[in-house]
CSV table of C-alpha atoms in Angstrom, one decimal:
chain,number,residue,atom,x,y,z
A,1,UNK,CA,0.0,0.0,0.0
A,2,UNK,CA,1.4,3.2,-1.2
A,3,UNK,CA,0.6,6.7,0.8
A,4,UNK,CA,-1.0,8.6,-1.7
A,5,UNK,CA,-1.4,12.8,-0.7
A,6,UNK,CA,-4.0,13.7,-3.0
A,7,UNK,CA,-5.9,10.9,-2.4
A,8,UNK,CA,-5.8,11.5,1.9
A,9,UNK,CA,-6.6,15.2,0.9
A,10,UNK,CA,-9.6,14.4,-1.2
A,11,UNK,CA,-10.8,12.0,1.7
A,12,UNK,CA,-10.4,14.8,4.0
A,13,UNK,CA,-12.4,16.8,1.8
A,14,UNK,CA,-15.3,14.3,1.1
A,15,UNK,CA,-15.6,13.6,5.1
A,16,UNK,CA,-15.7,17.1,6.3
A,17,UNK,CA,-17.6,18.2,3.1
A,18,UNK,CA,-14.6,21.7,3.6
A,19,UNK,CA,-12.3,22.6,1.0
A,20,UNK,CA,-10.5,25.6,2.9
A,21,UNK,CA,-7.3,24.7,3.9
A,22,UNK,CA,-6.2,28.4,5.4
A,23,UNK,CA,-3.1,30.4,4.2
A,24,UNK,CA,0.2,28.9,5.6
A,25,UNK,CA,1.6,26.7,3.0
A,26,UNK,CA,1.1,23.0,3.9
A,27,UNK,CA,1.2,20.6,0.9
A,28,UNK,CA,5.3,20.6,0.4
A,29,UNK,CA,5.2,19.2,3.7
A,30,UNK,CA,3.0,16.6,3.2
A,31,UNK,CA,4.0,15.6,0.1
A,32,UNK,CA,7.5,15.7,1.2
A,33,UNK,CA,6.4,13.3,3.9
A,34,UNK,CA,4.3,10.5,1.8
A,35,UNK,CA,7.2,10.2,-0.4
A,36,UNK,CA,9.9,9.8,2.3
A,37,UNK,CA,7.4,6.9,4.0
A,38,UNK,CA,6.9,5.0,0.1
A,39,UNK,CA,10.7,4.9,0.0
A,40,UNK,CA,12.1,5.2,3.5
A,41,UNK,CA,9.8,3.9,5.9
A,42,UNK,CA,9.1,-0.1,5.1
A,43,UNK,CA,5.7,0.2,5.3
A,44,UNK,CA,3.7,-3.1,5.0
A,45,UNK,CA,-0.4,-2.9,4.4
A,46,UNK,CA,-0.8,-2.6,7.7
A,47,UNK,CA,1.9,0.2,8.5
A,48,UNK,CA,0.9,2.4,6.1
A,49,UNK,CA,-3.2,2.0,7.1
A,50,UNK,CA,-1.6,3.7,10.4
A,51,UNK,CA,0.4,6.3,8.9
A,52,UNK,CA,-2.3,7.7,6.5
A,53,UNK,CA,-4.8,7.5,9.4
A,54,UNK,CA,-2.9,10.0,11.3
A,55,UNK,CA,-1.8,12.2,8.1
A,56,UNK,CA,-5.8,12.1,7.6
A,57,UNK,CA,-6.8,13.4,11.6
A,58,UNK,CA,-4.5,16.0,10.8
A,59,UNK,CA,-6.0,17.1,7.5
A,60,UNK,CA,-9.7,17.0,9.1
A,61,UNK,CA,-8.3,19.2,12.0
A,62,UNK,CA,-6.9,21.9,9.8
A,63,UNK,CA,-9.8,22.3,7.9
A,64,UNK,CA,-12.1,22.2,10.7
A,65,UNK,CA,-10.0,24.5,12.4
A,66,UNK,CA,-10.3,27.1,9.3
A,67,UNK,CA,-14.0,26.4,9.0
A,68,UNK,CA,-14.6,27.5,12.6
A,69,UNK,CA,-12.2,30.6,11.7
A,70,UNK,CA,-14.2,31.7,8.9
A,71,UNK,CA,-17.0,30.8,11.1
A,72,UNK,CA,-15.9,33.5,14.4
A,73,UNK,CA,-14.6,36.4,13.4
A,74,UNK,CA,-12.9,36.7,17.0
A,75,UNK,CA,-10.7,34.4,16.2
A,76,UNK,CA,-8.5,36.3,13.9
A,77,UNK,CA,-8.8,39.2,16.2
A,78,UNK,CA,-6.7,37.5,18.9
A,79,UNK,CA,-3.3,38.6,19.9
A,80,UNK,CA,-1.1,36.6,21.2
A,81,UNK,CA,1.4,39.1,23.6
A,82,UNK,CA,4.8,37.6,24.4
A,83,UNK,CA,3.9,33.9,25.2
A,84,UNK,CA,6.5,31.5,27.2
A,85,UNK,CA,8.1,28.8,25.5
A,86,UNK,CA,10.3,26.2,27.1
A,87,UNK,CA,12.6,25.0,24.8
A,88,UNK,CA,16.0,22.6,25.4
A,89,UNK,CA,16.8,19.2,24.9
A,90,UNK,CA,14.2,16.3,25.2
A,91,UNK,CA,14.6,15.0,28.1
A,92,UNK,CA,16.4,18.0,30.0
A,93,UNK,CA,13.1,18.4,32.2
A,94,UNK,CA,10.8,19.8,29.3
A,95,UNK,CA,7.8,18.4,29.8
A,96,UNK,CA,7.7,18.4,33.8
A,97,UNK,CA,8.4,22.4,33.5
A,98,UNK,CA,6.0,23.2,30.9
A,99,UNK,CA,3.3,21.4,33.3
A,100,UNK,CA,4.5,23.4,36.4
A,101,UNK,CA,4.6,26.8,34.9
A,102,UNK,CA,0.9,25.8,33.2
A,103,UNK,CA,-0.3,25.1,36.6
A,104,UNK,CA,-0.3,29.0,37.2
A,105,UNK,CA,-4.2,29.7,36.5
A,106,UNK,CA,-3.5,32.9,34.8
A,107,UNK,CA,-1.4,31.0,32.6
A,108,UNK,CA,-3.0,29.7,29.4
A,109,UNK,CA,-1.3,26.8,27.4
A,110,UNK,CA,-2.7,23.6,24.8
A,111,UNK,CA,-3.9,21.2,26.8
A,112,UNK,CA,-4.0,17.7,25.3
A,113,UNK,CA,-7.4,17.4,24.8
A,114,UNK,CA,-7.8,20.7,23.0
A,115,UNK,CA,-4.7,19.4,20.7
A,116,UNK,CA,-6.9,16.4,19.7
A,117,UNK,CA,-9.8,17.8,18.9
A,118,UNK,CA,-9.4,21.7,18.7
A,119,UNK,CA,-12.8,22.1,17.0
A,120,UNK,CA,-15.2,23.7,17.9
A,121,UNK,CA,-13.4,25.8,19.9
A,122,UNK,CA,-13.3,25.5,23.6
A,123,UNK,CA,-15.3,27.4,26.0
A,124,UNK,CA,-14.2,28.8,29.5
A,125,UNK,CA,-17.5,27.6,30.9
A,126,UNK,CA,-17.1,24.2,29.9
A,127,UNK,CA,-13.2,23.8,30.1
A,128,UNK,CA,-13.4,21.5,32.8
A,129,UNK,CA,-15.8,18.7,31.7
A,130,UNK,CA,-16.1,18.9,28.0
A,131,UNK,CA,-16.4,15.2,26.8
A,132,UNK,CA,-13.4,15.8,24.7
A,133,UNK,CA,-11.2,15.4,27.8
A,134,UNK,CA,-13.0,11.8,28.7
A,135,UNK,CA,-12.4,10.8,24.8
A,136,UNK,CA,-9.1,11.9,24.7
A,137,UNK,CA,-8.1,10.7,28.5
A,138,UNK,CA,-9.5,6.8,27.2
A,139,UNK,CA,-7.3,7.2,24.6
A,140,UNK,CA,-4.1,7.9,26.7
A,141,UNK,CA,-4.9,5.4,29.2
A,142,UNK,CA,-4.9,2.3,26.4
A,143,UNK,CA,-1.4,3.3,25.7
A,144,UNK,CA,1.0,0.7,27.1
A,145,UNK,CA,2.4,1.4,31.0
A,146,UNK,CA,5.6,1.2,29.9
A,147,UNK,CA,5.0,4.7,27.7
A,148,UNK,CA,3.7,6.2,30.4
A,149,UNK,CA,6.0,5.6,32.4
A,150,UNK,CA,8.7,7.4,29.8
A,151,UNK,CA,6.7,10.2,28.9
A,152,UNK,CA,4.4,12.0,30.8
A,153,UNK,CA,0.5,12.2,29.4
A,154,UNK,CA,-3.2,13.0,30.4
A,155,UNK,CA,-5.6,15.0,28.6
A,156,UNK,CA,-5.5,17.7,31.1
A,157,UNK,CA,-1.7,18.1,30.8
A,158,UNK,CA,0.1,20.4,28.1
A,159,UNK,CA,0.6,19.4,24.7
A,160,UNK,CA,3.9,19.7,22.8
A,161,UNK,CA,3.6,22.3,20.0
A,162,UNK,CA,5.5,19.7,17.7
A,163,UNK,CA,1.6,18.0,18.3
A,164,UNK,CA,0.1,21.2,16.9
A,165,UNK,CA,2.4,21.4,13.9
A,166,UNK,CA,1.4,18.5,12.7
A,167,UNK,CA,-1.6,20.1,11.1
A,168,UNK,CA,1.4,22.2,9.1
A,169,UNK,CA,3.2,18.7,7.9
A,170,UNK,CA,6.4,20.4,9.4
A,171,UNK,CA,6.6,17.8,12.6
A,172,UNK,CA,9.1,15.6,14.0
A,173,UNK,CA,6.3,13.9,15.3
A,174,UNK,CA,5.7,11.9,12.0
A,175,UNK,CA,9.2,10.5,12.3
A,176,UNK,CA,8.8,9.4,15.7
A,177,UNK,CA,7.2,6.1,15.3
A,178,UNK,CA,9.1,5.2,11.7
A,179,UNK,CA,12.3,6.1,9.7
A,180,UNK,CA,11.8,9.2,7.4
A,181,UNK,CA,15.6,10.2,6.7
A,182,UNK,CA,14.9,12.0,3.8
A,183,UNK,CA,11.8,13.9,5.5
A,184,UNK,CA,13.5,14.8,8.7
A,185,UNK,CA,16.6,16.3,6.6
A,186,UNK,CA,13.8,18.2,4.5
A,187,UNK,CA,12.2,19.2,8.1
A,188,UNK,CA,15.7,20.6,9.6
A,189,UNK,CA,16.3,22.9,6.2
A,190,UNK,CA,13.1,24.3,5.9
A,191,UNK,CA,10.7,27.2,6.2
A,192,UNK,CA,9.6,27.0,9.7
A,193,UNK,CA,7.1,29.7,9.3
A,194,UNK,CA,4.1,28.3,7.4
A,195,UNK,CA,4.1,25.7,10.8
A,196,UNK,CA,4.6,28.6,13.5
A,197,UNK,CA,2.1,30.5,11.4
A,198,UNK,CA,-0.2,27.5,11.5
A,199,UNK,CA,0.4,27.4,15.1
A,200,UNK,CA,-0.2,31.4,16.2
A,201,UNK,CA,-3.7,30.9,14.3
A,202,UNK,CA,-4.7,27.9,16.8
A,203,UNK,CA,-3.7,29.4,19.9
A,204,UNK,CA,-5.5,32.0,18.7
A,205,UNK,CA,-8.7,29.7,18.1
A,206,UNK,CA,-8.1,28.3,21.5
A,207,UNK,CA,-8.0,31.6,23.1
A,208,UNK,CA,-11.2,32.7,21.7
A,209,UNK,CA,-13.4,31.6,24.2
A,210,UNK,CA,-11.1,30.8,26.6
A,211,UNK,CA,-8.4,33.1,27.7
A,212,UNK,CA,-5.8,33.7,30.6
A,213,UNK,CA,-3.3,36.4,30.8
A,214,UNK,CA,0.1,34.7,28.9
A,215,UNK,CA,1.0,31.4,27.1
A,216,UNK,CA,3.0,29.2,28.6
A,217,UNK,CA,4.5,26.6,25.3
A,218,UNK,CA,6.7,23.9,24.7
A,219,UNK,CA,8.7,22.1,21.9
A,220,UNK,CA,12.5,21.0,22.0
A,221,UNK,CA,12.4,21.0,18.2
A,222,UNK,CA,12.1,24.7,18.4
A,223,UNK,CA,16.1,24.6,19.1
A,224,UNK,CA,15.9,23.9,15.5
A,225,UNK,CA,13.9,26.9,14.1
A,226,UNK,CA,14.6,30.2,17.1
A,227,UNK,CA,14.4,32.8,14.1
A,228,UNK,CA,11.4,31.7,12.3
A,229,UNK,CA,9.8,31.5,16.2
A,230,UNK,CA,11.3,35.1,17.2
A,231,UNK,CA,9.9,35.5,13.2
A,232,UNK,CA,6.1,35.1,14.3
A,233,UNK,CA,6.4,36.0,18.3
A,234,UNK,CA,8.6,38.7,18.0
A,235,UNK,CA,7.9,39.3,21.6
A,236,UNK,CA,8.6,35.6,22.7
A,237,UNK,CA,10.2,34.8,25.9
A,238,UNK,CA,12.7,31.9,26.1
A,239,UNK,CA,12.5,29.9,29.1
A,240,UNK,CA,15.8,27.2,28.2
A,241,UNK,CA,16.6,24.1,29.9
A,242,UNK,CA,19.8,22.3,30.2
A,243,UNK,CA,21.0,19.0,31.4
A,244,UNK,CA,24.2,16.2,31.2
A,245,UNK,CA,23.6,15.3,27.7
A,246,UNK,CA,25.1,11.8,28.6
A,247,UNK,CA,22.1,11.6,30.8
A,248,UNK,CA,19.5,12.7,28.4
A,249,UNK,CA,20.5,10.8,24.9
A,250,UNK,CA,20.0,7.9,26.2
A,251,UNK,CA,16.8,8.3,27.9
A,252,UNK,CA,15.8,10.0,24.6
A,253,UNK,CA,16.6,6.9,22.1
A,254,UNK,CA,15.1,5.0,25.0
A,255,UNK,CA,11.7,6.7,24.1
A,256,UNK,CA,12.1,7.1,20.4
A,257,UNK,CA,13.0,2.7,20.2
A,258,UNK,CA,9.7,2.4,21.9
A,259,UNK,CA,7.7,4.4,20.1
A,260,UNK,CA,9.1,2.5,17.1
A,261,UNK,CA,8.3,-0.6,18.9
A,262,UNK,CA,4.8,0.2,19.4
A,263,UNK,CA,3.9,1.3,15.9
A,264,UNK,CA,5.5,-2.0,15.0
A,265,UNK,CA,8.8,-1.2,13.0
A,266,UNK,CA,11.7,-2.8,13.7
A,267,UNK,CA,14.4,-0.8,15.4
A,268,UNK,CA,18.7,-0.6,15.0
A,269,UNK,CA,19.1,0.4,18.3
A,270,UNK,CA,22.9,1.4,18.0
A,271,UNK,CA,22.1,3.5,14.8
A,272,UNK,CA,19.0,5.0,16.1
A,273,UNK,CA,21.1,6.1,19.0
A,274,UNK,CA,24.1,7.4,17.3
A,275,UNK,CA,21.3,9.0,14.6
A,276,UNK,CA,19.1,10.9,17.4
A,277,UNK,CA,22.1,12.4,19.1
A,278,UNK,CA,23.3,13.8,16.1
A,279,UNK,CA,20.0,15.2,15.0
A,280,UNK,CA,20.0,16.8,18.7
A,281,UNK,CA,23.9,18.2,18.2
A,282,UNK,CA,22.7,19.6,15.4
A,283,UNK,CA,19.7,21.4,16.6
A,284,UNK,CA,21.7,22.8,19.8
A,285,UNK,CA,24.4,24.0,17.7
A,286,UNK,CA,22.3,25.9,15.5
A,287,UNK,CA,20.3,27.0,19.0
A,288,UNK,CA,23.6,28.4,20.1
A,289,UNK,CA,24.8,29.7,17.1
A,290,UNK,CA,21.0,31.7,16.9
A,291,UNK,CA,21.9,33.4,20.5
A,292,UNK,CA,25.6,34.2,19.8
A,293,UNK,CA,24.1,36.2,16.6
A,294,UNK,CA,20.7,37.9,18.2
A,295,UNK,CA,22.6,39.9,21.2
A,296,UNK,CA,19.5,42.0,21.1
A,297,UNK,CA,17.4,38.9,22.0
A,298,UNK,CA,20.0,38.1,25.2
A,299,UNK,CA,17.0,39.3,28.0
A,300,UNK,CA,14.3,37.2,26.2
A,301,UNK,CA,16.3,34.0,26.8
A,302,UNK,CA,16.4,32.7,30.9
A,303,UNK,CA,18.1,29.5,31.2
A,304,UNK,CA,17.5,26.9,33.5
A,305,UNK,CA,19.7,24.3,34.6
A,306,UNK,CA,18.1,20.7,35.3
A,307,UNK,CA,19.9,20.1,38.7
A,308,UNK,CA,18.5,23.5,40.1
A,309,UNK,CA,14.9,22.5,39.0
A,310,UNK,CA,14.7,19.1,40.4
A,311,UNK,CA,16.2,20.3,43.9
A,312,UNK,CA,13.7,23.5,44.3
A,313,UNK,CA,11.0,23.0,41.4
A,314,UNK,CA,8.9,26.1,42.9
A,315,UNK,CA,11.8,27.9,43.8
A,316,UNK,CA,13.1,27.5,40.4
A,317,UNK,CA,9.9,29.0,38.7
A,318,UNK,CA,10.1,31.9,41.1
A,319,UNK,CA,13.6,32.7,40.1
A,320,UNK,CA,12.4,32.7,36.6
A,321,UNK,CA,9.3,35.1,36.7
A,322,UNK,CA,11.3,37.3,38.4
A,323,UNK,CA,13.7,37.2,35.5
A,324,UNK,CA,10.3,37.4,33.6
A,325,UNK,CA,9.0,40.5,35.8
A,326,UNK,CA,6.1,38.3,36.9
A,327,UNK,CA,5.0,37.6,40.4
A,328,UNK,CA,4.4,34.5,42.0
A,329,UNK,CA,1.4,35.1,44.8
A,330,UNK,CA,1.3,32.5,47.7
A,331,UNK,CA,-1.7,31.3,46.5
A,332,UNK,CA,-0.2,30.5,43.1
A,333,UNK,CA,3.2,28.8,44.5
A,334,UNK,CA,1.1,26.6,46.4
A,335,UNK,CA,-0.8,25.1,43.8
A,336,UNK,CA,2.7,25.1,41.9
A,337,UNK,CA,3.4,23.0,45.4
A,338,UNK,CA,0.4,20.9,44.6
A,339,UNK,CA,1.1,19.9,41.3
A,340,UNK,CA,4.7,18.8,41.7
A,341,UNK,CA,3.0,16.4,44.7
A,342,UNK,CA,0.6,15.2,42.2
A,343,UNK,CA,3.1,14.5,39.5
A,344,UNK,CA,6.3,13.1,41.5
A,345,UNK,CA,8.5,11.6,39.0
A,346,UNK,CA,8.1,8.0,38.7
A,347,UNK,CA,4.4,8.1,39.3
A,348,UNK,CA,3.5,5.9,36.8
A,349,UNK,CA,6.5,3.5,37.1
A,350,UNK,CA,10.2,3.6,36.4
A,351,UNK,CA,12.1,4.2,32.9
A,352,UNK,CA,14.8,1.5,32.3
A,353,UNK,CA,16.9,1.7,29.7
A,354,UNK,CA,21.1,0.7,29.2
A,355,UNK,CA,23.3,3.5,27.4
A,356,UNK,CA,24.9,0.8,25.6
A,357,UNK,CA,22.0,-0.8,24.2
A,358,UNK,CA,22.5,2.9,22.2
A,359,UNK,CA,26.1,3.2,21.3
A,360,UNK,CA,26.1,6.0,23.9
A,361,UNK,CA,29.4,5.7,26.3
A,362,UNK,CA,29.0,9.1,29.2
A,363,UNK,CA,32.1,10.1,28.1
A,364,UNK,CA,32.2,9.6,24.3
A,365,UNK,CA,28.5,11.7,24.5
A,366,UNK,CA,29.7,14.3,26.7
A,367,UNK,CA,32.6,14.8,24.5
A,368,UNK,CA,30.4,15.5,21.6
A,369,UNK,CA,28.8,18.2,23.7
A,370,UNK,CA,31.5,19.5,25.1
A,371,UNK,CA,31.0,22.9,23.9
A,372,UNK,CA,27.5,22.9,25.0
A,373,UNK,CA,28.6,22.2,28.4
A,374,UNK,CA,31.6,24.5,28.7
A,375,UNK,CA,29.2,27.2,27.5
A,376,UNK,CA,26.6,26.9,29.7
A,377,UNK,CA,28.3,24.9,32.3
A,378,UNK,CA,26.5,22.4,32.7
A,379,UNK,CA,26.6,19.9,35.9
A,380,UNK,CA,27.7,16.5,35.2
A,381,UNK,CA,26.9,13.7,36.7
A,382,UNK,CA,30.7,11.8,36.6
């Protein structure tokens, strides 16, 4: 079975009975993508049945997403003022941030629900029991333990934005789950800004109805792309996380094997390691090499080192927003408090995984790194 892109975009077309796909430029991407999965990917029958299911969710959401656009004026009238993105390595304490600073109930960010099904858009009043969350929670909870014990999910957590760009065909999320060499070297040379453009207009359909004071988002593939996201947020703020890289490749080919695993493709685990911690290399280099060029931008950038956040998680945030100029009331730090209690790491069982099942040696990894670390001197861990 061949994945065919004007066939999934005429199905999309003929099941939402919408032909608008919005502005941002979408179909390179896509067809960019099917090719790289007929050549690249090994797809058997079954395979490519669950690839071009997910290329056609995200075809129905973008063009339900521009039908309800067309549909509220409001939406387009939305500004989005200097949202918070978290940014750094995956791995480096990403996801367990994002969730913290998202706890803050003037804080505003895409939950996972909302990414699933973003239309029609959602409503303050009903924010809290929509039926989306119970569909989208069901679907979380059939994934296997083992996941969740990697990665933390629910519907009422943040989504990644790398979710919402989907919709753009500009994702490291398609590569996840299935080799696409061709697609991913494609993905790291593009245009960024048909996906961030893609992504401004949801947050701007999900802030419609529904809106809190700032943004609080999240993608280490942004490390990839900081000028085509200071491009479309020119009043972004940088919140960026660092760890021992010899702690995090590891843990990070650990997740990217599984989700291989799952989707049922067979897995080099040696390569796949050696591969994803020269993708990430990459990406922090060209991070780097963005802030050593944009002195202007210095302020908008607060790092965070991992060691700091995991001894004083609340005390850590604090630090930041004052960087930020934003206060932390009691009230707030102690559902911050509340939150970390709730989601203690290892709630949902422990993630084991051997370096060398990866190639990765501590000190062949840290090596590589070495600039990153000298640079923003990063704690190691021996």
């Amino acid at each position: 079975m061949m994945i065919d892109a004007r066939a999934l975009i005429d199905a999309a077309e003929r099941e939402t009975g919408l032909s608008d796909w919005g502005e941002p430029e979408w179909r390179d991407g896509l067809e960019r993508l099917c090719a790289s999965a007929n050549r690249e990917a090994g797809l058997d029958d079954g395979r490519a049945a669950s690839l071009a299911a997910q290329i056609d969710k995200q075809l129905v959401k973008r063009l339900r997403l521009y039908a309800d656009r067309a549909r509220y004026p409001e939406i387009a009238q939305q500004a989005i003022a200097a949202p918070i993105f978290v940014v750094g390595f995956p791995r480096s304490g990403t996801t367990i941030l994002h969730g913290l600073l998202a706890a803050d109930p003037r804080a505003r960010s895409p939950l996972s629900w909302e990414v699933e099904a973003p239309s029609p858009p959602p409503q303050a009043g009903t924010a809290k029991h929509d039926p989306r969350i119970a569909a989208t929670q069901a679907r979380i909870d059939a994934l296997p333990a083992r996941f969740r014990a990697m990665h933390a999910a629910a519907a009422d957590l943040p989504e990644e934005d790398n979710s919402i760009m989907q919709m753009a065909f500009r994702s490291l999320n398609f590569a996840a789950s299935r080799p696409l060499p061709s697609y991913d070297r494609w993905l790291f040379a593009c245009d960024m800004r048909p996906a961030f453009a893609l992504h401004r207009h949801t947050l701007q359909h999900l802030q419609a109805f529904h809106a809190r004071d700032w943004w609080v988002l999240k993608a280490p593939p942004h490390l990839f792309c900081l000028e085509d996201l200071f491009d479309t947020y020119p009043d972004a703020r940088v919140i960026f996380t660092h760890r021992d890289p010899a702690s995090i490749m590891a843990s990070n080919a650990s997740l990217i094997s599984f989700i291989h695993e799952m989707a049922g493709n067979p897995v080099d685990t040696r390569a796949l390691g050696l591969s994803e911690t020269a993708k990430w290399r990459r990406g922090m280099e060209r991070a780097m090499a963005f802030r050593a060029a944009r002195p202007d931008l210095a302020d908008r950038f607060h790092d965070c080192a991992f060691v700091d956040f995991v001894a004083d998680p609340v005390g850590t945030v604090a630090a930041l927003y004052a960087r930020m100029d934003i206060e932390l009331p009691d009230a707030t730090r102690r559902i911050m408090e509340d939150f970390m209690a709730a989601n203690r790491a290892g709630k949902h069982g422990t993630h084991d995984y051997s370096a060398a099942d990866f190639g990765l040696a501590p000190a062949r990894v840290r090596a590589e790194f070495a600039g990153y670390i000298d640079h923003f001197h990063v704690q190691c861990s021996g």
